[in-house]
Amino acid sequence: MTLRTISPQAAQALLAQGAVLVDIRAADERARVRIEQARHAPLPSLQSGATRLEGNHPVIFHCRSGVRTQMNAAALARCTDCEAYALEGGLDAWASAGLPVVKDAHAPIELQRQVQLAAGALVFTGTVLGTAVSPWFYVLPGFVGAGLMFAGATGFCGMARVLARAPWNRAPLS
């Protein structure tokens, strides 16, 4: 079973009839921008079977762009016995269609993007310094590249671990 795609406008109409919208993104991705009525069920919990969506109403899955939802359509379809859809274009298309989203500008950007920004900044800085100051600075982009290859091969990203402990990524003390 696969997921049929549904446009944001058709999804909104289906939601008005009782459908359930499910956000499959990680919590750090959802913190900054989300669709208010969407339930949160991260993709790993759906893939593992830890989360099952029961009920008689259609289920609409979404991610940021729709790609992750489509790539995991078969696994997501197995999470429910109801009619299931993938939101075409994901959250980006929903917002582009002028449909309401909840934004929290104070939430940090998601960790994956922080890693991309930090790695890009280090590679750029090392390249500029290697060209302008000393070729020894080329070690920096080489080190970052090796770290990214290691992360891709093993699933362990040291930079993500460091950034996750950064002050802006910590939950405020209550």
XYZ file of C-alpha atoms in Angstrom:
174
model
C 0.000 0.000 0.000
C 1.308 3.444 -0.851
C 0.133 6.920 0.003
C -1.855 8.964 -2.446
C -0.824 12.613 -2.616
C -3.229 15.340 -1.674
C -2.953 19.076 -2.283
C -2.860 21.466 0.674
C -6.299 22.829 -0.212
C -7.826 19.344 -0.491
C -6.091 18.369 2.764
C -7.593 21.366 4.547
C -11.052 20.356 3.315
C -10.486 16.781 4.471
C -9.307 18.038 7.881
C -12.582 19.954 8.242
C -14.340 16.597 7.791
C -12.344 14.965 10.601
C -9.145 13.739 8.960
C -6.003 13.541 11.095
C -2.875 15.437 10.060
C 0.411 13.875 11.220
C 3.741 15.724 11.253
C 6.538 13.152 10.816
C 9.434 15.587 11.365
C 11.744 15.508 14.371
C 10.860 17.648 17.383
C 13.634 20.189 16.672
C 12.285 20.700 13.135
C 8.725 21.127 14.391
C 9.641 23.645 17.100
C 10.207 26.549 14.705
C 7.206 26.157 12.377
C 4.261 23.752 12.341
C 0.655 23.312 11.298
C -1.393 23.868 14.433
C -3.791 20.936 14.129
C -1.070 18.425 13.194
C -0.299 15.612 15.612
C 3.380 14.935 16.122
C 4.598 11.406 15.402
C 8.278 11.366 14.436
C 9.171 9.155 11.482
C 11.382 6.752 13.496
C 8.509 5.909 15.871
C 6.192 5.296 12.922
C 8.763 3.167 11.060
C 9.465 1.018 14.109
C 5.783 0.417 14.768
C 5.982 2.121 18.175
C 3.281 4.556 17.024
C 0.133 3.278 15.395
C -2.668 5.559 14.161
C -6.049 4.092 15.019
C -9.463 5.430 14.100
C -11.908 5.718 11.236
C -10.755 9.024 9.801
C -8.328 9.491 6.917
C -4.716 10.218 7.877
C -2.566 12.820 6.103
C 1.195 12.623 6.674
C 3.515 15.555 6.111
C 7.140 16.609 6.437
C 8.774 19.898 5.405
C 8.930 19.441 1.630
C 7.060 16.197 0.984
C 10.182 14.268 -0.057
C 10.681 12.407 3.241
C 7.008 11.466 3.312
C 7.151 10.061 -0.228
C 10.415 8.210 0.443
C 8.790 6.468 3.426
C 5.288 6.096 1.984
C 5.094 2.319 2.339
C 6.167 2.384 6.005
C 3.758 5.233 6.771
C 0.868 3.470 5.055
C 1.446 0.451 7.327
C 0.908 2.665 10.410
C -2.821 2.912 9.863
C -5.715 0.869 8.543
C -7.482 4.013 7.368
C -7.267 5.884 4.111
C -3.838 7.554 4.090
C -2.374 10.461 2.128
C 0.883 12.364 1.742
C 0.595 16.148 1.768
C 1.933 17.217 -1.617
C 4.856 19.597 -1.099
C 4.630 19.198 2.681
C 4.646 22.106 5.098
C 6.327 24.361 2.517
C 3.418 23.935 0.079
C 0.880 24.370 2.902
C 2.431 27.719 3.865
C 2.848 28.783 0.206
C -0.858 28.155 -0.311
C -1.525 30.761 2.387
C -2.823 28.216 4.889
C -2.145 28.932 8.571
C 1.054 27.865 10.306
C 2.323 28.485 13.822
C 5.790 30.050 13.946
C 8.140 30.422 16.880
C 11.005 32.688 15.831
C 12.664 32.122 19.208
C 13.094 28.382 18.633
C 16.528 27.451 17.288
C 16.784 26.286 13.703
C 16.824 22.512 13.396
C 20.040 20.739 14.258
C 20.630 19.405 10.738
C 20.696 22.953 9.351
C 22.990 24.083 12.177
C 25.446 21.341 11.197
C 25.252 22.426 7.553
C 25.889 26.064 8.482
C 28.798 25.232 10.794
C 30.414 22.826 8.319
C 30.002 25.307 5.470
C 31.470 28.133 7.532
C 34.470 26.021 8.544
C 35.118 24.852 4.972
C 34.792 28.384 3.606
C 37.024 29.863 6.327
C 39.668 27.171 5.892
C 39.685 27.647 2.122
C 39.992 31.433 2.336
C 42.724 31.244 4.977
C 44.506 28.514 3.028
C 44.570 30.742 -0.038
C 45.353 34.033 1.697
C 47.477 33.091 4.713
C 48.996 29.612 4.650
C 48.300 26.334 2.860
C 48.212 24.688 6.305
C 44.702 26.098 6.738
C 43.515 23.634 4.043
C 43.645 21.031 6.811
C 40.429 22.552 8.226
C 38.170 21.858 5.196
C 39.829 18.449 4.853
C 39.035 17.655 8.485
C 35.413 18.807 8.092
C 35.015 16.766 4.897
C 36.386 13.671 6.616
C 34.005 14.244 9.525
C 31.023 14.520 7.195
C 32.036 11.315 5.401
C 32.386 9.558 8.762
C 28.950 10.837 9.822
C 27.397 9.602 6.598
C 29.010 6.183 6.900
C 28.331 5.577 10.601
C 25.335 7.728 11.508
C 27.377 9.415 14.251
C 27.947 13.146 13.801
C 30.265 14.674 16.371
C 29.443 18.196 15.212
C 25.725 17.553 15.800
C 26.516 16.279 19.300
C 28.505 19.419 20.083
C 25.858 21.739 18.619
C 23.079 19.948 20.522
C 24.801 21.062 23.740
C 25.090 24.684 22.613
C 23.258 27.150 24.874
C 20.685 28.081 22.223
C 19.665 24.409 21.837
C 19.121 23.738 25.520
C 15.649 23.883 26.966
C 15.228 26.847 29.304
C 15.281 25.989 32.994
C 11.879 26.281 34.605
